[in-house]
mmCIF file of C-alpha atoms in Angstrom:
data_model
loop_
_atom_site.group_PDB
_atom_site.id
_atom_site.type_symbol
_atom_site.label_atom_id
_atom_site.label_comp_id
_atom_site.label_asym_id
_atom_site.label_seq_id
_atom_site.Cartn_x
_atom_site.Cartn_y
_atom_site.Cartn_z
ATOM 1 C CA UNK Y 1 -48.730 -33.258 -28.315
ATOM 2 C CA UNK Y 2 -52.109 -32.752 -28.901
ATOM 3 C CA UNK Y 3 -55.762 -34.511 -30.074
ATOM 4 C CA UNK Y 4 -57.047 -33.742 -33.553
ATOM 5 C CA UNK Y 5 -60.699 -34.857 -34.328
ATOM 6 C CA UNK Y 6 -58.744 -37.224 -36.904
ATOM 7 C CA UNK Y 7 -57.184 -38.840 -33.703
ATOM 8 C CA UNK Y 8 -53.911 -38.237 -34.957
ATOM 9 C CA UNK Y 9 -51.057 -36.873 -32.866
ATOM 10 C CA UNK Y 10 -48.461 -33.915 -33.735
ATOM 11 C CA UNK Y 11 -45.666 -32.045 -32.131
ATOM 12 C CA UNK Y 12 -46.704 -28.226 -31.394
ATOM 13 C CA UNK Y 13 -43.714 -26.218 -32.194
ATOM 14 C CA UNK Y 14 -42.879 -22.797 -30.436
ATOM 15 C CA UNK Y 15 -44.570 -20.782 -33.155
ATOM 16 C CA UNK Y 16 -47.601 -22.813 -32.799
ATOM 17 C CA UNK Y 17 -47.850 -22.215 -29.631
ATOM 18 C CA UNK Y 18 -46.746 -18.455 -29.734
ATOM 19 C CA UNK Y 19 -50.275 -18.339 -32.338
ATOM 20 C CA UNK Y 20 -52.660 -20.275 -29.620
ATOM 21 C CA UNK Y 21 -51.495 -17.974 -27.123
ATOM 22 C CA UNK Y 22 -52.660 -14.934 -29.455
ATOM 23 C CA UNK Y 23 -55.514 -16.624 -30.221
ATOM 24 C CA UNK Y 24 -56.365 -16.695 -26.145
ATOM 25 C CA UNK Y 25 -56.203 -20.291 -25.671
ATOM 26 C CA UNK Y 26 -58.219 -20.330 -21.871
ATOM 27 C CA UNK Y 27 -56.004 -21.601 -19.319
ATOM 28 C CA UNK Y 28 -52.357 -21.945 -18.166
ATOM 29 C CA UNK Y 29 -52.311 -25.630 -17.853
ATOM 30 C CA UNK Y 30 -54.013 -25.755 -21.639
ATOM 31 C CA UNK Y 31 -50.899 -24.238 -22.789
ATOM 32 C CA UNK Y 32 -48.640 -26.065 -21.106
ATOM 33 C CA UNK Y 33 -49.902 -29.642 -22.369
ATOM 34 C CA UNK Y 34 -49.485 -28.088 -25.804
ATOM 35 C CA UNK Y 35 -45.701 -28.020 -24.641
ATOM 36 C CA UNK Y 36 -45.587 -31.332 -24.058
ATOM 37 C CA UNK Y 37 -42.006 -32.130 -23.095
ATOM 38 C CA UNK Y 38 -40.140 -29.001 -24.711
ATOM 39 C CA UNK Y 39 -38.119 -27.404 -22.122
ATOM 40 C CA UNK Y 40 -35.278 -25.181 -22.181
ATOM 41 C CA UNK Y 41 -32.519 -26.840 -20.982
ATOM 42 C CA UNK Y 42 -28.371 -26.198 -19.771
ATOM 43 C CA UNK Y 43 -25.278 -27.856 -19.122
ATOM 44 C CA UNK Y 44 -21.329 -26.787 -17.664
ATOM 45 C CA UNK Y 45 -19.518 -28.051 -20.350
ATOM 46 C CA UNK Y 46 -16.151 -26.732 -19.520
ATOM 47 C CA UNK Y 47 -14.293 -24.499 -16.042
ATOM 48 C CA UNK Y 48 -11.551 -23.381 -17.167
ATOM 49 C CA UNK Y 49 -8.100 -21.639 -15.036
ATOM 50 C CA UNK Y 50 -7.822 -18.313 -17.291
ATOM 51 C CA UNK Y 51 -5.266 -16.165 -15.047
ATOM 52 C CA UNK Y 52 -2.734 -16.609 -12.234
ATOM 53 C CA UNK Y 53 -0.518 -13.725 -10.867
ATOM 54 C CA UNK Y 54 0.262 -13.511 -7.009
ATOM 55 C CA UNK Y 55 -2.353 -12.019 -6.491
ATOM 56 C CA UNK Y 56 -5.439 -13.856 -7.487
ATOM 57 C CA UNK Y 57 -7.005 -16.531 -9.341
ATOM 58 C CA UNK Y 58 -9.727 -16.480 -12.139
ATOM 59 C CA UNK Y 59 -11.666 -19.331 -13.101
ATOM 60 C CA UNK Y 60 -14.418 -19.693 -16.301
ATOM 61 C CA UNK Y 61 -17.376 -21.673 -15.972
ATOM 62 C CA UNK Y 62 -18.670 -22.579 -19.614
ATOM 63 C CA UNK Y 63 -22.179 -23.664 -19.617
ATOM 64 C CA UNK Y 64 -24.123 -24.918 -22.986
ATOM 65 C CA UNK Y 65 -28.142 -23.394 -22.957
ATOM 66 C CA UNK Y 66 -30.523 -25.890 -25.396
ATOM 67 C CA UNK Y 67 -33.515 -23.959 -27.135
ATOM 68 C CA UNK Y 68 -36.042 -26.855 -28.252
ATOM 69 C CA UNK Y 69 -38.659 -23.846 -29.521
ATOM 70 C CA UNK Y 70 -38.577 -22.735 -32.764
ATOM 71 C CA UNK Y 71 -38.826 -18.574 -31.816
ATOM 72 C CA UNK Y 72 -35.199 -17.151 -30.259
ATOM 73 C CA UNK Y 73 -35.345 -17.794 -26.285
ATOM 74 C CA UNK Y 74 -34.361 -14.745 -24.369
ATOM 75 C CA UNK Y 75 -31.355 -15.147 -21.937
ATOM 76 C CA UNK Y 76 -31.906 -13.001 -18.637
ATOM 77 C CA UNK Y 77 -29.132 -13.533 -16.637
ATOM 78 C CA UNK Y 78 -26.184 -15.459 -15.552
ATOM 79 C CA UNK Y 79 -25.674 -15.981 -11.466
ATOM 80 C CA UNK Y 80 -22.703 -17.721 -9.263
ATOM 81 C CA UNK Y 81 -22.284 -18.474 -5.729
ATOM 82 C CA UNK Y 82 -18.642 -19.724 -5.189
ATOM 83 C CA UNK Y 83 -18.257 -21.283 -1.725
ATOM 84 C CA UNK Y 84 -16.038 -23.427 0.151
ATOM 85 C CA UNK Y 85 -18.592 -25.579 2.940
ATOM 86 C CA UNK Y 86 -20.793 -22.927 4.365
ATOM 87 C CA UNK Y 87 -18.568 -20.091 3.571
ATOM 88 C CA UNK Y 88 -19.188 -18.044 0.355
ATOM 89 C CA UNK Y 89 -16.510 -16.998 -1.352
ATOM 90 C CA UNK Y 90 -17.974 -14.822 -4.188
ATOM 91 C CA UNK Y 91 -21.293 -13.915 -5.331
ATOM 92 C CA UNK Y 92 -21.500 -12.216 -8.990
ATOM 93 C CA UNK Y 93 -23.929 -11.952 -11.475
ATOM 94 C CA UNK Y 94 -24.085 -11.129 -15.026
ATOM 95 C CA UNK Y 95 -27.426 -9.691 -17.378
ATOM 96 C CA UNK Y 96 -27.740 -10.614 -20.376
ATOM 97 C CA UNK Y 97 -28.854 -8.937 -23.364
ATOM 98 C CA UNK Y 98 -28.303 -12.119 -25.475
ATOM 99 C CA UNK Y 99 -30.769 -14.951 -26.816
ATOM 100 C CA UNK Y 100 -30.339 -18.862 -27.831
ATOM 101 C CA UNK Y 101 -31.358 -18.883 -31.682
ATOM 102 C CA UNK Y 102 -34.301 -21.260 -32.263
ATOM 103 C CA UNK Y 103 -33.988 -25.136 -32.397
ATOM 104 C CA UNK Y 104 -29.994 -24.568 -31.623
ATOM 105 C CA UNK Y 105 -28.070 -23.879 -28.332
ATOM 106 C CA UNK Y 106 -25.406 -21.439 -27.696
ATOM 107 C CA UNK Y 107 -22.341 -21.350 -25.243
ATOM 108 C CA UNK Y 108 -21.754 -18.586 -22.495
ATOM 109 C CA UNK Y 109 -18.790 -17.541 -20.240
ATOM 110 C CA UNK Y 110 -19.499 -17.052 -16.035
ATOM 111 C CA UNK Y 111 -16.111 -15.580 -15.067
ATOM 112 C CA UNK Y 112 -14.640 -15.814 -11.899
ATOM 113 C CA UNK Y 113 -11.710 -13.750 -10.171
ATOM 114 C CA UNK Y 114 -10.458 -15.002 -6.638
ATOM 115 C CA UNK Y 115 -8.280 -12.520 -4.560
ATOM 116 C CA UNK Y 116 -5.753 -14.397 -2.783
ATOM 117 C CA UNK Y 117 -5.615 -11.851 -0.243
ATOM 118 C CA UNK Y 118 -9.729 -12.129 0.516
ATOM 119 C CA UNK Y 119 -9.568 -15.768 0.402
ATOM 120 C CA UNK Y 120 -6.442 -16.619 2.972
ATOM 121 C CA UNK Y 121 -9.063 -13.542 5.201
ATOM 122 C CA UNK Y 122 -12.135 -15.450 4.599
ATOM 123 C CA UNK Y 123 -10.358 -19.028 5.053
ATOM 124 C CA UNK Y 124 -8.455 -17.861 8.039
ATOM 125 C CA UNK Y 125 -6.775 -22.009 7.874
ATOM 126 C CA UNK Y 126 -5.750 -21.702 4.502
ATOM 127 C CA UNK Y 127 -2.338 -20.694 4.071
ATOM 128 C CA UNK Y 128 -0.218 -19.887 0.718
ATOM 129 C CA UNK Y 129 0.611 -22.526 -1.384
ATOM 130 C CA UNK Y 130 -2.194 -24.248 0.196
ATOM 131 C CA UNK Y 131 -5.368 -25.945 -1.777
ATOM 132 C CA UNK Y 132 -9.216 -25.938 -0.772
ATOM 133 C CA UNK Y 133 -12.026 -27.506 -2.103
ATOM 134 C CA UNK Y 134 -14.936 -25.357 -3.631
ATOM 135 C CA UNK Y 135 -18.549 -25.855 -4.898
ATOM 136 C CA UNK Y 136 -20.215 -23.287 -7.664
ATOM 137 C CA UNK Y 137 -23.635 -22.859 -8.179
ATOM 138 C CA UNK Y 138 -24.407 -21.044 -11.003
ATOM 139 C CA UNK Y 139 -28.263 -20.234 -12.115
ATOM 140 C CA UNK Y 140 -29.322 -19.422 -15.897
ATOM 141 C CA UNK Y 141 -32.443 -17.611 -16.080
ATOM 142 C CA UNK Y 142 -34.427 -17.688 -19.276
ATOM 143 C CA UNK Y 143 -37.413 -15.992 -20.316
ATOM 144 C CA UNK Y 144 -39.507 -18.913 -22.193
ATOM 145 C CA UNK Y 145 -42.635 -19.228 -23.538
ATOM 146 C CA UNK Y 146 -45.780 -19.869 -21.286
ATOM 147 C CA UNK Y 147 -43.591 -20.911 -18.655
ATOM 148 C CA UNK Y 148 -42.147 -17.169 -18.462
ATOM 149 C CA UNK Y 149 -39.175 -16.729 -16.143
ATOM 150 C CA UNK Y 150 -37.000 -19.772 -15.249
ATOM 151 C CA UNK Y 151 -33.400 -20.456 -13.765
ATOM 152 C CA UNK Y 152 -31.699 -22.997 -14.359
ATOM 153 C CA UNK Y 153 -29.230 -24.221 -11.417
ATOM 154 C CA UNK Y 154 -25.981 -26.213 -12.069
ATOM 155 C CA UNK Y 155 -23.268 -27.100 -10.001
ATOM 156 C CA UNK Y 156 -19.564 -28.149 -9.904
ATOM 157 C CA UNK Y 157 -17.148 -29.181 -7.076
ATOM 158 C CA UNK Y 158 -13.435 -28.658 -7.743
ATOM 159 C CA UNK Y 159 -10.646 -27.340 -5.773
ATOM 160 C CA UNK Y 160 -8.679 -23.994 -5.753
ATOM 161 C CA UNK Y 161 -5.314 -23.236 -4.879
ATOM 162 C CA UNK Y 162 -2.686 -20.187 -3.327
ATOM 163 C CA UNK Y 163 -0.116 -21.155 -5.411
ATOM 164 C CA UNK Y 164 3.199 -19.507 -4.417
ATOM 165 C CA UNK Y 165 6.444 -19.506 -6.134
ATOM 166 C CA UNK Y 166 9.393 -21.622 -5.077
ATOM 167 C CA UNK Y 167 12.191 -20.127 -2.703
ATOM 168 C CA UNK Y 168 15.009 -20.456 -4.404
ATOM 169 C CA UNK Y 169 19.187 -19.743 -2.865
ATOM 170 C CA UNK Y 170 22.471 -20.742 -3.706
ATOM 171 C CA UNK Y 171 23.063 -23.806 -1.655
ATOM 172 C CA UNK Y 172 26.663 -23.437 -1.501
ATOM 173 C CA UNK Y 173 29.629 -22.608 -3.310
ATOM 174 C CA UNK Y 174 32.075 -25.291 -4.589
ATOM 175 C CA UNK Y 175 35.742 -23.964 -5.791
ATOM 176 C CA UNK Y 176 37.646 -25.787 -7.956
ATOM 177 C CA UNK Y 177 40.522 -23.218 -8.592
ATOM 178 C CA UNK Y 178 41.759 -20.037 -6.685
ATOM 179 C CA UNK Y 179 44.680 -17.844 -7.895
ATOM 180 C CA UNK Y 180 46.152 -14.812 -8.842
ATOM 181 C CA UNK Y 181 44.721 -14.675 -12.656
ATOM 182 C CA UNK Y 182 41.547 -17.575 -12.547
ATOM 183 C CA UNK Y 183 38.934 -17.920 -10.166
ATOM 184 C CA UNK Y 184 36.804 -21.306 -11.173
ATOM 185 C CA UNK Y 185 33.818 -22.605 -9.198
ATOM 186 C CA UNK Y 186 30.353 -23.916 -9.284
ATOM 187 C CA UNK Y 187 27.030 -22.189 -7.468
ATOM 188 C CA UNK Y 188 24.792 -25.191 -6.449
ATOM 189 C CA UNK Y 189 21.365 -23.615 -6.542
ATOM 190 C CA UNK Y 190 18.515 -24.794 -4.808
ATOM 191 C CA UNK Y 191 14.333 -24.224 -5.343
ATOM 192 C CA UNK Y 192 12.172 -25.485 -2.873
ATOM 193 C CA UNK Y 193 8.354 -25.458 -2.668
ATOM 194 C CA UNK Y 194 6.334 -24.856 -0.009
ATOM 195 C CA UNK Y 195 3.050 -25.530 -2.443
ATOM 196 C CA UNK Y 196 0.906 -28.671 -1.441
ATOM 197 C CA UNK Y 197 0.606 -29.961 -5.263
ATOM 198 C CA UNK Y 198 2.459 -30.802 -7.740
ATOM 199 C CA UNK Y 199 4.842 -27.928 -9.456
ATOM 200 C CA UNK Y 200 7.198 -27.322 -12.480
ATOM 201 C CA UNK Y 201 9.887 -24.888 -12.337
ATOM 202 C CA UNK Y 202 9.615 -24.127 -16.207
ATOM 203 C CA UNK Y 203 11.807 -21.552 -16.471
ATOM 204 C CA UNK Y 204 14.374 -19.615 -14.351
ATOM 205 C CA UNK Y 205 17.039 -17.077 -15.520
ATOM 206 C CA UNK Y 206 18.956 -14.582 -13.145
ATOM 207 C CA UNK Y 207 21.961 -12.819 -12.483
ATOM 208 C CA UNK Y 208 24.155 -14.661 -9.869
ATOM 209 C CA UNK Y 209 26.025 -11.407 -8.231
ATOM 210 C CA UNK Y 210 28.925 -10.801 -6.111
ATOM 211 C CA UNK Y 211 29.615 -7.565 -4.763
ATOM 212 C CA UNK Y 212 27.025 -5.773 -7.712
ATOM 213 C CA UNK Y 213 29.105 -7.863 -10.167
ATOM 214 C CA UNK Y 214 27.152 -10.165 -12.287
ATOM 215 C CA UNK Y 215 29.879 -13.370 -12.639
ATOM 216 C CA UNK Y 216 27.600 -15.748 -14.081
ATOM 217 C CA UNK Y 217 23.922 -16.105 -15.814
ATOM 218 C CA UNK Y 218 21.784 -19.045 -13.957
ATOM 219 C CA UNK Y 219 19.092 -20.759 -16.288
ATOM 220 C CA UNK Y 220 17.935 -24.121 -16.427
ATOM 221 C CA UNK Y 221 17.691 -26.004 -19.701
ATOM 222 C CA UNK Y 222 14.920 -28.139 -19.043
ATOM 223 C CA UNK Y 223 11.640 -28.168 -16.908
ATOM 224 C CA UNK Y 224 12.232 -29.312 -12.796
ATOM 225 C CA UNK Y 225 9.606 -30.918 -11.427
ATOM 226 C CA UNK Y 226 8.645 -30.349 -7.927
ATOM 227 C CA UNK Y 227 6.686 -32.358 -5.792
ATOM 228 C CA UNK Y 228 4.526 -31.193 -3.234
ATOM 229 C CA UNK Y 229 7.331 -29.680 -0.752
ATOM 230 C CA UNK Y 230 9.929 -31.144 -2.770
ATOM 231 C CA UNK Y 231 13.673 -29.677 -3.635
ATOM 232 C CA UNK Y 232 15.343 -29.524 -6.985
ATOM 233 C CA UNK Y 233 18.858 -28.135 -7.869
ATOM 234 C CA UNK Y 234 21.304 -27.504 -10.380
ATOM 235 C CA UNK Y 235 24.761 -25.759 -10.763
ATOM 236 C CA UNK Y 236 26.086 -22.709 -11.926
ATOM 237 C CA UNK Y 237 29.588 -22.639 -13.640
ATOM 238 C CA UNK Y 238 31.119 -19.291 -12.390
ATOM 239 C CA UNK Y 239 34.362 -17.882 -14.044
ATOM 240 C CA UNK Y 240 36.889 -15.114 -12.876
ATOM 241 C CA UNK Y 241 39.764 -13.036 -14.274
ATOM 242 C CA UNK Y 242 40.900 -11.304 -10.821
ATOM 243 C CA UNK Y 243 43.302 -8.731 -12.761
ATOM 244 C CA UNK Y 244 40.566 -7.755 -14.465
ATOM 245 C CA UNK Y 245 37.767 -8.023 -11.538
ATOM 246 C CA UNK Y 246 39.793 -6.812 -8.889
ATOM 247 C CA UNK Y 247 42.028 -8.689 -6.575
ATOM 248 C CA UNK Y 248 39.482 -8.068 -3.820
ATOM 249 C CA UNK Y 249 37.541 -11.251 -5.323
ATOM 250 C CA UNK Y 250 40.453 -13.394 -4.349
ATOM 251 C CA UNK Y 251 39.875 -12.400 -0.567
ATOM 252 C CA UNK Y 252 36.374 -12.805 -1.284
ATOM 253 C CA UNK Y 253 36.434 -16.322 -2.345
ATOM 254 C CA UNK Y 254 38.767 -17.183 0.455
ATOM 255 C CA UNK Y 255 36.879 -16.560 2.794
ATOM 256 C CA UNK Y 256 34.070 -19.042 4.632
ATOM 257 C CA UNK Y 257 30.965 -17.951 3.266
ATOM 258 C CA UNK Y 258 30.175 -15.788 -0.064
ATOM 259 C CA UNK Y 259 27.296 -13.057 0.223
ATOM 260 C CA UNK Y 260 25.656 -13.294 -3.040
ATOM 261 C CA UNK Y 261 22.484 -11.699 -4.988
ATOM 262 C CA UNK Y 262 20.438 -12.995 -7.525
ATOM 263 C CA UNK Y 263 18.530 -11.198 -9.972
ATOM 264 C CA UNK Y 264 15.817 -12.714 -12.684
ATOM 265 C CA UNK Y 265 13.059 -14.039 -13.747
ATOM 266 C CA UNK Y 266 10.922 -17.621 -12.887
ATOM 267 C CA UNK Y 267 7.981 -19.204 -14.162
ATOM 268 C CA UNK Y 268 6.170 -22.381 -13.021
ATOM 269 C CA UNK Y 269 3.604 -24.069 -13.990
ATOM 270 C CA UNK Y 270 0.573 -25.330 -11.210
ATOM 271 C CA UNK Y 271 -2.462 -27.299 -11.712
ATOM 272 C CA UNK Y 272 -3.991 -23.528 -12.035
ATOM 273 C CA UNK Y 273 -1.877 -21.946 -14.573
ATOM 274 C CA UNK Y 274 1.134 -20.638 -15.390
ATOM 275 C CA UNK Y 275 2.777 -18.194 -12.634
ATOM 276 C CA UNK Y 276 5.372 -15.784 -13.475
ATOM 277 C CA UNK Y 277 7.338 -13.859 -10.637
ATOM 278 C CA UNK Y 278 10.502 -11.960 -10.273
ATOM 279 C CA UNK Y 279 13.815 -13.085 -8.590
ATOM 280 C CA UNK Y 280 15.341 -10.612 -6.304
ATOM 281 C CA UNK Y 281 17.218 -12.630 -3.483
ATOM 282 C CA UNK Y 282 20.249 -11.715 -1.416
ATOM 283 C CA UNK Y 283 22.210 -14.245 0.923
ATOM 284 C CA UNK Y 284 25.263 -15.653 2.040
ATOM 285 C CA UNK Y 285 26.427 -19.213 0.963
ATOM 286 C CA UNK Y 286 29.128 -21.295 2.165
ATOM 287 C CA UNK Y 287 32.020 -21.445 0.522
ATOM 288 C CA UNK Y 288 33.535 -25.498 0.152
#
């Protein structure tokens, strides 16, 4: 705001301003009380999971940028420091060749990529499928008028996981009929987590195998929630012809214990994303 000999007041918009400044108003602090209270300003609006594989984690932090002048504001840079206590985790920064439009605000993306491999390094305690807390500082650095060069700082706290898939077997082996033409039993399958959140087994299809013969096709029909170290299971109807198999699955399913294989496909869902991971398991279950 500023005095006019009328003694009336009025905003000074960033044009104005921009013109004063040709004219060679004297005086930093002259310019900046023509400001008045018009500062760039920023806000994290959103952090987002965006990827999870086995390997690593990535994580985007949307902040909102506020241009009160009425000339485009320039938009440096965008900085993070990811760290977890007093131990940094990642350090990145992005330049920018972009600029707020005037008297609006525009959105921008600070992605984030944890390697799970780094991280269980760095955080020699953590362990998979365990979770850590986290704090991101992220700086937005503006080029404004007659205050020049700025950063803004935000900050978040959240927490991070090693999510891991479950390990899944075949429990046991239940017959319910054994002869010369039908072979009928069930494979009790069980998943366990070793995660130390919540989980969902969302999907799970593989090949249940006997002596490189698939005999049945295990999927589950509906979500299986897991709790933090928590068990689910379900059955497997398994069905065999032995004159056309081979009467060596009659000895087989005679005997104490089956060796089996399993070969698929899960997916679960974490409080990071979506993990997909392939089944490839061989064991021996007891036969009852």
């Amino acid at each position: 705001m500023i005095d006019h000999a009328s003694d009336m007041t009025a905003p000074v918009s960033g044009r104005a301003i921009l013109v004063l400044m040709a004219l060679g108003l004297p005086g930093c602090a002259s310019l900046q009380a023509l400001m008045g209270n018009q500062r760039p300003s920023a806000k994290l609006e959103d952090v987002r999971f965006t990827g999870l594989s086995l390997s690593g984690l990535e994580i985007s932090f949307d902040a909102r940028v506020d241009n009160p002048y009425d000339v485009d504001l320039p938009l440096v840079a965008l900085d993070l420091v990811l760290s977890n206590g007093d131990t940094p985790l990642l350090q990145s920064r992005l330049d920018q060749g972009a600029s707020i439009p005037a008297a609006d605000s525009k959105r921008f993306t600070v992605p984030a990529r944890l390697e799970f491999a780094g991280l269980l390094k760095t955080l020699q305690d953590l362990k998979p499928g365990g979770i850590i807390p986290y704090r991101a500082d992220i700086g937005v650095s503006l080029d404004a008028p007659v205050l020049g060069r700025i950063r803004i700082p935000l900050q978040h706290r959240g927490e991070i996981g090693v999510p891991v898939p479950p390990k899944v077997s075949v429990k046991d082996v239940q017959l319910a009929r054994i002869g010369l033409t039908e072979i009928r039993a069930e494979a009790v399958i069980e998943a366990e987590s070793s995660n130390g959140f919540p989980i969902e087994l969302s999907t799970f299809d593989a090949a249940f195998n006997v002596r490189n013969r698939a005999l049945a096709r295990s999927r589950i029909t509906s979500p299986l929630a897991l709790s933090p170290g928590g068990k689910a299971s379900w059955t497997v109807p398994i069905s065999i012809n032995p004159i056309e198999a081979g009467q060596v699955f009659v000895t087989l399913f005679r005997a104490d214990e089956l060796a089996y294989g399993l070969d698929g496909q899960l997916s679960v869902g974490t409080p990071f994303g979506r993990l997909s991971a392939p089944v490839a398991i061989d064991g021996r279950a007891p036969l009852r």
